[in-house]
CSV table of C-alpha atoms in Angstrom, one decimal:
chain,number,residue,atom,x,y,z
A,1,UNK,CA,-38.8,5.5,50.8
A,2,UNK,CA,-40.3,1.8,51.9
A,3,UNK,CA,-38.3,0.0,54.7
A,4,UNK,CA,-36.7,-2.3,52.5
A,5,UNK,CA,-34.9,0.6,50.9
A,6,UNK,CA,-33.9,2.3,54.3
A,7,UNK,CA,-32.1,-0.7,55.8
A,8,UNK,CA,-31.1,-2.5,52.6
A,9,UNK,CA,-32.8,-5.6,53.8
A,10,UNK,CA,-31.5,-8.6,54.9
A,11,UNK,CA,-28.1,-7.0,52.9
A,12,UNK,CA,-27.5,-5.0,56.1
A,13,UNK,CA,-26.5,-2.0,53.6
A,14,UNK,CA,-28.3,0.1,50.7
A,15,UNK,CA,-27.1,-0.1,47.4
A,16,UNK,CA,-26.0,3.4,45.9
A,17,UNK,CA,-25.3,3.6,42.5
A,18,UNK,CA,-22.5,6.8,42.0
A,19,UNK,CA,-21.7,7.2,37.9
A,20,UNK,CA,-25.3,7.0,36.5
A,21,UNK,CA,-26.1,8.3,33.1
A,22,UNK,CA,-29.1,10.4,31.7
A,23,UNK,CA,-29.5,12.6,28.8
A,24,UNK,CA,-31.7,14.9,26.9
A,25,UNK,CA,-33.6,14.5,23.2
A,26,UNK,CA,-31.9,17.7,22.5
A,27,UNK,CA,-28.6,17.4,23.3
A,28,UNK,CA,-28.2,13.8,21.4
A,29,UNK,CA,-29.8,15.6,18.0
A,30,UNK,CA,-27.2,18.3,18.6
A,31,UNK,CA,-24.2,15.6,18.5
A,32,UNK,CA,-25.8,14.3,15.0
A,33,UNK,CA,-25.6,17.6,14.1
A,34,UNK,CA,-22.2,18.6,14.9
A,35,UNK,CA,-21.5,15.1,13.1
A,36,UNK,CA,-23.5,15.8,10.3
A,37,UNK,CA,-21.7,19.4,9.6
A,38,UNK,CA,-18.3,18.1,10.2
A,39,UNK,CA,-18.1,20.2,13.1
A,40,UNK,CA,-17.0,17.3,15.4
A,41,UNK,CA,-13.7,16.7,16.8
A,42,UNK,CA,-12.5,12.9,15.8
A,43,UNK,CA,-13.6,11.4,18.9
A,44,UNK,CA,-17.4,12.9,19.0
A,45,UNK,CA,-17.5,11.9,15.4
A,46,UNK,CA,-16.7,8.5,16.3
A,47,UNK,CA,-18.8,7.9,19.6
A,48,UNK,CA,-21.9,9.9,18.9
A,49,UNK,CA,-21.3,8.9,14.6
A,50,UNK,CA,-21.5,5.7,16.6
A,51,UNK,CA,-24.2,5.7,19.4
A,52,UNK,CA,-26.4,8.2,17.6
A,53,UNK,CA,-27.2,6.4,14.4
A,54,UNK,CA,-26.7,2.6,14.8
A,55,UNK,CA,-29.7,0.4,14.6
A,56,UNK,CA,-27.5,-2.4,16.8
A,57,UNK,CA,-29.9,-3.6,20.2
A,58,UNK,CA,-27.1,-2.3,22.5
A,59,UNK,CA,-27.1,1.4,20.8
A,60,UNK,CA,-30.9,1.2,20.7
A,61,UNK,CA,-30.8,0.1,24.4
A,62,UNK,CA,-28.6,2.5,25.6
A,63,UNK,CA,-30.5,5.8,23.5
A,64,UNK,CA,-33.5,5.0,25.1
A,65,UNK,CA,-32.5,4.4,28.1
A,66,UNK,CA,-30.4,7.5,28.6
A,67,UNK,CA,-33.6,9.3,27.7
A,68,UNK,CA,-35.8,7.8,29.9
A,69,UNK,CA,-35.9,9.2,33.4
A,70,UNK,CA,-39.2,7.2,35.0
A,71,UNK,CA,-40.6,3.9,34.0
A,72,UNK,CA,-37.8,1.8,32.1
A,73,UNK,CA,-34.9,3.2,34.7
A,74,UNK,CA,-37.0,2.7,37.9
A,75,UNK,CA,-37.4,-0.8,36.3
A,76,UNK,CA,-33.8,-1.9,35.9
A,77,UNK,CA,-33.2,-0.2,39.5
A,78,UNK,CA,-35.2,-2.7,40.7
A,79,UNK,CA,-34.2,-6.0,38.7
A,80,UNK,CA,-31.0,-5.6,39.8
A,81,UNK,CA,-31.7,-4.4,43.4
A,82,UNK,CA,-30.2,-0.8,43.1
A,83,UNK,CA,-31.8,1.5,45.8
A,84,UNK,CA,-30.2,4.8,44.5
A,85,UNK,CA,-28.8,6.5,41.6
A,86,UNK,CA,-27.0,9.8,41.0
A,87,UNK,CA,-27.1,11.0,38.0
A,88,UNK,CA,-25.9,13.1,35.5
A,89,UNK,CA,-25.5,14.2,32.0
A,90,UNK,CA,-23.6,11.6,29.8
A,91,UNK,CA,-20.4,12.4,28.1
A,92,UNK,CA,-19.1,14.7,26.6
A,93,UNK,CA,-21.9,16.8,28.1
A,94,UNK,CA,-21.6,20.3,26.5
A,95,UNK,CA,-18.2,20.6,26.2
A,96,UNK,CA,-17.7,20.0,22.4
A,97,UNK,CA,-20.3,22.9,21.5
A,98,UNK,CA,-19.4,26.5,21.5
A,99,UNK,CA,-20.4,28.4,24.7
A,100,UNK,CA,-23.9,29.8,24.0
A,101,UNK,CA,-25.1,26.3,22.5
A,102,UNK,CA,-23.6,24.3,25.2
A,103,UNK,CA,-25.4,26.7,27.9
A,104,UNK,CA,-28.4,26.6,26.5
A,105,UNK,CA,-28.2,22.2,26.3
A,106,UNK,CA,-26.6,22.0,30.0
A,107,UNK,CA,-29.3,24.9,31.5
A,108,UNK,CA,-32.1,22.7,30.1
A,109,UNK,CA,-30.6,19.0,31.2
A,110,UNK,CA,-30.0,20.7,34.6
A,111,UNK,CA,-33.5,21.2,35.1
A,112,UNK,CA,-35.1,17.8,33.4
A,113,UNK,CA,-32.7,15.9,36.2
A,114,UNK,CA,-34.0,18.3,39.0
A,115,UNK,CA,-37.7,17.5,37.6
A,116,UNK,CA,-37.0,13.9,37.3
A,117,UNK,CA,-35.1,14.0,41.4
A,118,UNK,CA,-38.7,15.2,42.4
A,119,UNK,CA,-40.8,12.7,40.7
A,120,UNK,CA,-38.5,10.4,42.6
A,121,UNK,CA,-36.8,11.8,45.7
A,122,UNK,CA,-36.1,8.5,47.2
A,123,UNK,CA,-34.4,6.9,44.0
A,124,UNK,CA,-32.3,9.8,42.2
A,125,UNK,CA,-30.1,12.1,43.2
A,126,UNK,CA,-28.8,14.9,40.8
A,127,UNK,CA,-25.2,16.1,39.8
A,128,UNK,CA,-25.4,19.7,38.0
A,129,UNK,CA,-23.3,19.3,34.8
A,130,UNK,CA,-21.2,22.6,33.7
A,131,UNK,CA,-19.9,24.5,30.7
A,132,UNK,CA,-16.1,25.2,31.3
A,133,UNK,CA,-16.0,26.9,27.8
A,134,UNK,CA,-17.4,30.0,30.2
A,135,UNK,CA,-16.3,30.2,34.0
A,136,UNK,CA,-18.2,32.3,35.4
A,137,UNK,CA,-21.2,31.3,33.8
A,138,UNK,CA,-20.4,27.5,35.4
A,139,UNK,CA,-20.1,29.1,38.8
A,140,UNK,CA,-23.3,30.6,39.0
A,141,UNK,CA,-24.5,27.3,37.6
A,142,UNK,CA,-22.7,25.5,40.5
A,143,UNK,CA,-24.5,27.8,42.9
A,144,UNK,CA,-27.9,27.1,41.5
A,145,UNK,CA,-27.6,23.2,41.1
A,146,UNK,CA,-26.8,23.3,44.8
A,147,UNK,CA,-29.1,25.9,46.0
A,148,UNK,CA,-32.3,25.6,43.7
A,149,UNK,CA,-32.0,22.6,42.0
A,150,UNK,CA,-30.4,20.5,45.5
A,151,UNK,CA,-28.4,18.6,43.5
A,152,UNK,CA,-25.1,17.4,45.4
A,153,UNK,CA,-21.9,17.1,43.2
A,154,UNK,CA,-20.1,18.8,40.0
A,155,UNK,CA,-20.2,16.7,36.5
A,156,UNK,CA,-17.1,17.5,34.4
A,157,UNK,CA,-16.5,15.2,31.0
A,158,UNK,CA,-13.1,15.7,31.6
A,159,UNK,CA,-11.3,17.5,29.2
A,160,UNK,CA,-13.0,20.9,26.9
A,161,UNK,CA,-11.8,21.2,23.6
A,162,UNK,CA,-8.1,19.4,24.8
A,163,UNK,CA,-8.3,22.2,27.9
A,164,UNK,CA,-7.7,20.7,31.9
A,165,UNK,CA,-9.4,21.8,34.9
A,166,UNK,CA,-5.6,21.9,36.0
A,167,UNK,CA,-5.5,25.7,33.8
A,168,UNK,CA,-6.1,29.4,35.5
A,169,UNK,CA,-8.7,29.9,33.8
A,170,UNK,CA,-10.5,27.1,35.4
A,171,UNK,CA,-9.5,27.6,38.8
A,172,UNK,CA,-12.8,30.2,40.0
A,173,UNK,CA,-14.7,26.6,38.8
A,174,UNK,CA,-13.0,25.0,41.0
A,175,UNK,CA,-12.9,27.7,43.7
A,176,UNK,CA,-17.2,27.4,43.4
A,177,UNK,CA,-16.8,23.4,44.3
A,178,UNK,CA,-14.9,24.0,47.3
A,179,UNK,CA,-17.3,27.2,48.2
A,180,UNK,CA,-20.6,25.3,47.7
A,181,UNK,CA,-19.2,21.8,49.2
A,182,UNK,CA,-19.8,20.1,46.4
A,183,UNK,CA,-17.5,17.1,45.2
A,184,UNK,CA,-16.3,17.6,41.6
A,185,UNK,CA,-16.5,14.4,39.3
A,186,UNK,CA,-14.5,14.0,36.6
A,187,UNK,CA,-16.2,11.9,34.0
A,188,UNK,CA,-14.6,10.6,31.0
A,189,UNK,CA,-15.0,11.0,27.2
A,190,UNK,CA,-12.6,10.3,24.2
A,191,UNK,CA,-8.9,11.9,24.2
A,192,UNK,CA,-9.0,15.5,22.3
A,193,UNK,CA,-7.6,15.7,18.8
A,194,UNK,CA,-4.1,16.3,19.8
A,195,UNK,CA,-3.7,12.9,21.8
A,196,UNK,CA,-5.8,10.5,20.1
A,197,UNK,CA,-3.5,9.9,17.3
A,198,UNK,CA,-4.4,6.2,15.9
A,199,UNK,CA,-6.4,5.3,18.5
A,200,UNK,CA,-9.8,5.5,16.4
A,201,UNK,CA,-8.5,3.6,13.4
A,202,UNK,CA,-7.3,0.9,16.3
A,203,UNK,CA,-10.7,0.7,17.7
A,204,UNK,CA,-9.2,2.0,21.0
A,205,UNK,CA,-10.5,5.8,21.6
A,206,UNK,CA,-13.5,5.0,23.8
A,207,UNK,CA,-14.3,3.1,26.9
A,208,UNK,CA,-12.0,0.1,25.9
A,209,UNK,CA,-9.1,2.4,26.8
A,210,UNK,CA,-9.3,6.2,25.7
A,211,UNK,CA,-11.3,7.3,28.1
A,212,UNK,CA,-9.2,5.4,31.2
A,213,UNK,CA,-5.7,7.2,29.6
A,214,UNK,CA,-7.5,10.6,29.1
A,215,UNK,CA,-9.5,10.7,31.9
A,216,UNK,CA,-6.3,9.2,34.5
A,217,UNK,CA,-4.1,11.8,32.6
A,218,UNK,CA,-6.7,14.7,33.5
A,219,UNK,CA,-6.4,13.5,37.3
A,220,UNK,CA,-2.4,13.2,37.3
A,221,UNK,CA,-2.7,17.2,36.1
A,222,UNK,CA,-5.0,18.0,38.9
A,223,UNK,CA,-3.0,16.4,41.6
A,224,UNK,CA,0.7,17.4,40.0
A,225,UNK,CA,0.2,20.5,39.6
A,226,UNK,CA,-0.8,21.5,43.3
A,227,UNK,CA,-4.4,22.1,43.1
A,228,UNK,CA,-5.0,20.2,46.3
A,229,UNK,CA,-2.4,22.1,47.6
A,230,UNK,CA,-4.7,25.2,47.1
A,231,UNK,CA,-7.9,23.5,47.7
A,232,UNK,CA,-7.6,21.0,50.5
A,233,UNK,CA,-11.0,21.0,50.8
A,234,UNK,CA,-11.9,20.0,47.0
A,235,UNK,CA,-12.9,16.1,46.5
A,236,UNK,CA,-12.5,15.1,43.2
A,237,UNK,CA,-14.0,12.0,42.2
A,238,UNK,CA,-13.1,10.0,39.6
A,239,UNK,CA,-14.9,6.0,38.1
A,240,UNK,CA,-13.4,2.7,36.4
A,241,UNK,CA,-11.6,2.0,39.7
A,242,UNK,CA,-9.6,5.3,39.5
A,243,UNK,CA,-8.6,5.3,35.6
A,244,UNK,CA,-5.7,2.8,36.5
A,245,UNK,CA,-3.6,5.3,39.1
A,246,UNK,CA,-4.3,2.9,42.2
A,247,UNK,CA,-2.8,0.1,40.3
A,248,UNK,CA,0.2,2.7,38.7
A,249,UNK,CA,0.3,4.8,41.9
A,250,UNK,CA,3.5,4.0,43.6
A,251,UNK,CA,5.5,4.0,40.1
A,252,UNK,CA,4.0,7.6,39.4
A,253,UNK,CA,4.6,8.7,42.9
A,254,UNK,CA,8.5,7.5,42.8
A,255,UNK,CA,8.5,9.3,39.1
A,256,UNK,CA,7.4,12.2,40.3
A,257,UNK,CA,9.5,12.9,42.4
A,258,UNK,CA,12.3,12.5,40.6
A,259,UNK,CA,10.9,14.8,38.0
A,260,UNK,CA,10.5,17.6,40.7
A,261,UNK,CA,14.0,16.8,42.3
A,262,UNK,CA,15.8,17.0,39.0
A,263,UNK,CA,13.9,20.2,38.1
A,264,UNK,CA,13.6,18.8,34.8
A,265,UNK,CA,10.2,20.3,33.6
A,266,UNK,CA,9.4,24.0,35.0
A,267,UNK,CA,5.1,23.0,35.6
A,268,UNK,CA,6.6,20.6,38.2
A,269,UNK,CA,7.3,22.0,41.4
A,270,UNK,CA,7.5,20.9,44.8
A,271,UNK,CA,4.6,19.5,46.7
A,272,UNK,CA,3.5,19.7,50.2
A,273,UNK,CA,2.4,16.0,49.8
A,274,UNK,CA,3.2,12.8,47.8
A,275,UNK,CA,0.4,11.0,45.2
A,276,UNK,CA,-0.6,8.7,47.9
A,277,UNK,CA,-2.0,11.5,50.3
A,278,UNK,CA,-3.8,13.2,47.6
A,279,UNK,CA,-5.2,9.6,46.4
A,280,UNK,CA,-6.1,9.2,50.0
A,281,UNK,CA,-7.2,12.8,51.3
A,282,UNK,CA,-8.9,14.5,47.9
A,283,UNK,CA,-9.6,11.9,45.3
A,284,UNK,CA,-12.7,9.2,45.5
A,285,UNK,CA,-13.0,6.2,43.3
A,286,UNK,CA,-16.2,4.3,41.8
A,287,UNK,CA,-16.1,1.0,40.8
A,288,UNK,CA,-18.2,2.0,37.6
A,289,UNK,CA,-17.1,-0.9,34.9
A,290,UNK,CA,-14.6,-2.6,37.5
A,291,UNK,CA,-16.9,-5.2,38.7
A,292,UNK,CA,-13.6,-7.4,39.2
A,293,UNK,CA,-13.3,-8.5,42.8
A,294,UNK,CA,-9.2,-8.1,42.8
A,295,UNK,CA,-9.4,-4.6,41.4
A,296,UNK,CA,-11.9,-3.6,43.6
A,297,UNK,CA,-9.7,-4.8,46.6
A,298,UNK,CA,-6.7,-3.0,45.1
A,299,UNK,CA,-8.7,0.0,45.3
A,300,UNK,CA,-9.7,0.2,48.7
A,301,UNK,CA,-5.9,-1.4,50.1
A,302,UNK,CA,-4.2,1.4,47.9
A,303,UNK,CA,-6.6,4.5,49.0
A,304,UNK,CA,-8.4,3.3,52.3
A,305,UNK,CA,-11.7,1.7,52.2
A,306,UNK,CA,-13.4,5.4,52.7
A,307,UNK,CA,-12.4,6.0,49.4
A,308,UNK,CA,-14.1,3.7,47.2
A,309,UNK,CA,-17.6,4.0,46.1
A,310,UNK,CA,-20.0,1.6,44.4
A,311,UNK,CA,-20.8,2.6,40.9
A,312,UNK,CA,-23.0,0.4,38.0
A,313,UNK,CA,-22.2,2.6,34.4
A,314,UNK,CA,-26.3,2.5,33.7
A,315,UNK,CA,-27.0,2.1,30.6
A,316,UNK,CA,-23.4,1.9,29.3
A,317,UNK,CA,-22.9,-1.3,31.4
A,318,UNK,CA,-25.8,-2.4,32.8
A,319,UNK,CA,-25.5,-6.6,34.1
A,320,UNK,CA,-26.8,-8.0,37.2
A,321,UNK,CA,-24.0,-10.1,37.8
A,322,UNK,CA,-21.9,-6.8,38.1
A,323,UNK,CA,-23.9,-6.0,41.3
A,324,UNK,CA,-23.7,-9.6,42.7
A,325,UNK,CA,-19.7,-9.3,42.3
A,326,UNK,CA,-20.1,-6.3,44.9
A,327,UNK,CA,-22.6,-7.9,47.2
A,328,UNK,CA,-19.7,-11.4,47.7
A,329,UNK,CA,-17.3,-9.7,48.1
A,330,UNK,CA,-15.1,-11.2,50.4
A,331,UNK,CA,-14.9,-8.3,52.7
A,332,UNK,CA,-15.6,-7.6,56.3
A,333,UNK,CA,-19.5,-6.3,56.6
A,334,UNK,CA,-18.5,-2.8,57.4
A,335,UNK,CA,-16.4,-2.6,54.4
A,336,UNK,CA,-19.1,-3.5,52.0
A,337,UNK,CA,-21.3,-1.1,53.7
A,338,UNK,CA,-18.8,2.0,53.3
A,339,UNK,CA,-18.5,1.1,49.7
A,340,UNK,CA,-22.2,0.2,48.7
A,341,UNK,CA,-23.6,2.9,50.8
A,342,UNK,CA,-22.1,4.5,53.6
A,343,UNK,CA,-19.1,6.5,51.6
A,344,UNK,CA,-21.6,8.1,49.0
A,345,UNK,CA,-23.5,9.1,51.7
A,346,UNK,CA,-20.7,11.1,53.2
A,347,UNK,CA,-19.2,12.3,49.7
A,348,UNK,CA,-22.6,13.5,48.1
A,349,UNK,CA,-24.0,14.8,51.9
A,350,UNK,CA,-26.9,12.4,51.3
């Protein structure tokens, strides 16, 4: 790593890049396929029907740079001044295949991002993307992304086949973040069949606004149904400047507690905390697509500014002006430090 990326420069702070996406020849023709054969649910048929076949520049763009781990990535690091990236497999990962497909595609990505993390130590870090479709198979997986492929969090696309990490059977995945230290991410993709109702005929089921209700819904399961409770220990990160809870959180807090006091739906029992501590104690949020100085601020007043990370969306949103929002912001030094560099550092154990 030169100098100027140890010290950040005259910036005073490095630049670390927390919700970066990559992703695998293979597992893009297996999305045409599942398109292809009707095989997709409504949302894969319209984002990968979508990113996988149009000739637009942006889906060009964004297919080859998803692919490419070396010259073209490195490249927009550097025009845009980021120092590192951690990266993992873009949405929905493996979780619309069945089981033995979606190990197979995930096994293989896991490795081309731990080849790519030693071409380029100082640049890339690795997240180890999973297959909830078969538990114990994604806890050994978790075991080997931290101990032989060093990567340093869990990738989840959020929900499998309309299923939440919030469900037993889900819970030794969870168990496997807490035991290997790892911080769980939960990335987003499109709602599952049984929510997404009109929301691809609206033009609404993807980043525009499906994947901040699904992914923000996903999170409110987690916390409401006491799985920090159980795991104290478990971080669970989340991008877009916290799928709109900081902004909602004192309305869902007050709701939910009315909801528990009046007993009115048997999943919601009592708490040992409110929503704020478990915004504040187990959940992270990036600024990934939320390069929007008074959101960012809301963020780090509503959870504490060591909960806030710096995130860029590469390739889905890649603009340099994004990054200069981040470096004038008007925050105290330290601040801007703990968000560009210093948090990730303690979240990921860099």
């Amino acid at each position: 790593m030169t100098h100027e990326l140890k010290t950040g420069g005259d910036r005073g702070y490095l630049r670390i890049a927390t919700e970066e996406a990559f992703g695998t020849r293979e597992q893009l023709d297996a999305y045409l396929k599942l398109v292809k054969e009707g095989r997709a649910d409504k949302a894969t048929a319209s984002l990968w029907g979508f990113y996988g076949t149009s000739p637009s520049e942006r889906t060009q763009f964004i297919r080859d740079r998803l692919l490419d781990l070396d010259t073209l990535r490195l490249q927009a690091m550097d025009e845009t001044g980021i120092d590192v990236a951690i990266l993992s497999m873009t949405s929905p990962g493996g979780q619309v295949f069945e089981a033995d497909e979606a190990k197979t595609l995930v096994s293989h990505a896991n490795n081309v991002l731990k080849d790519a993390v030693e071409r380029h130590p100082t640049r890339y870090v690795g997240m180890v993307s999973i297959v909830p479709q078969d538990p114990a198979w994604s806890v050994a997986e978790i075991a080997r992304g931290k101990n032989e492929l060093g990567f340093k969090g869990v990738m989840v696309n959020s929900h499998t086949k309309g299923h939440y990490l919030d469900e037993e059977q889900f819970d030794p995945i969870l168990r496997a973040c807490v035991d290997n230290d790892l911080p769980l991410y939960i990335h987003p993709q499109s709602p599952p069949d049984n929510m997404i109702a009109g929301m691809v005929e609206a033009g609404l089921d993807g980043a525009l606004f499906g994947f901040g209700v699904e992914t923000g819904y996903h999170l409110l399961r987690v916390m409401t149904s006491g799985v920090f409770d159980r795991y104290p220990d478990l971080t669970v990160c989340v991008g877009h400047g916290g799928e709109a809870i900081p902004y909602w959180l004192f309305r869902m807090n007050y709701m939910h507690n009315a909801s528990v006091r009046s007993q009115r739906y048997p999943r919601l029992k009592p708490l040992q905390h409110d929503l704020f501590h478990y915004m504040r104690n187990n959940v992270c949020v990036t600024t990934s697509g939320m390069a929007c100085e008074l959101a960012i601020k809301l963020c780090i007043d509503q959870l504490g500014e060591d909960r806030v990370m710096y995130a860029m969306d590469y390739p889905y949103e890649f603009v340099a002006d994004e990054v200069r929002t981040h470096d004038n912001l008007d925050i105290p030094l330290e601040t801007k430090k703990k968000l560009m560099q210093t948090n990730a550092e303690r979240v990921f154990k860099l």
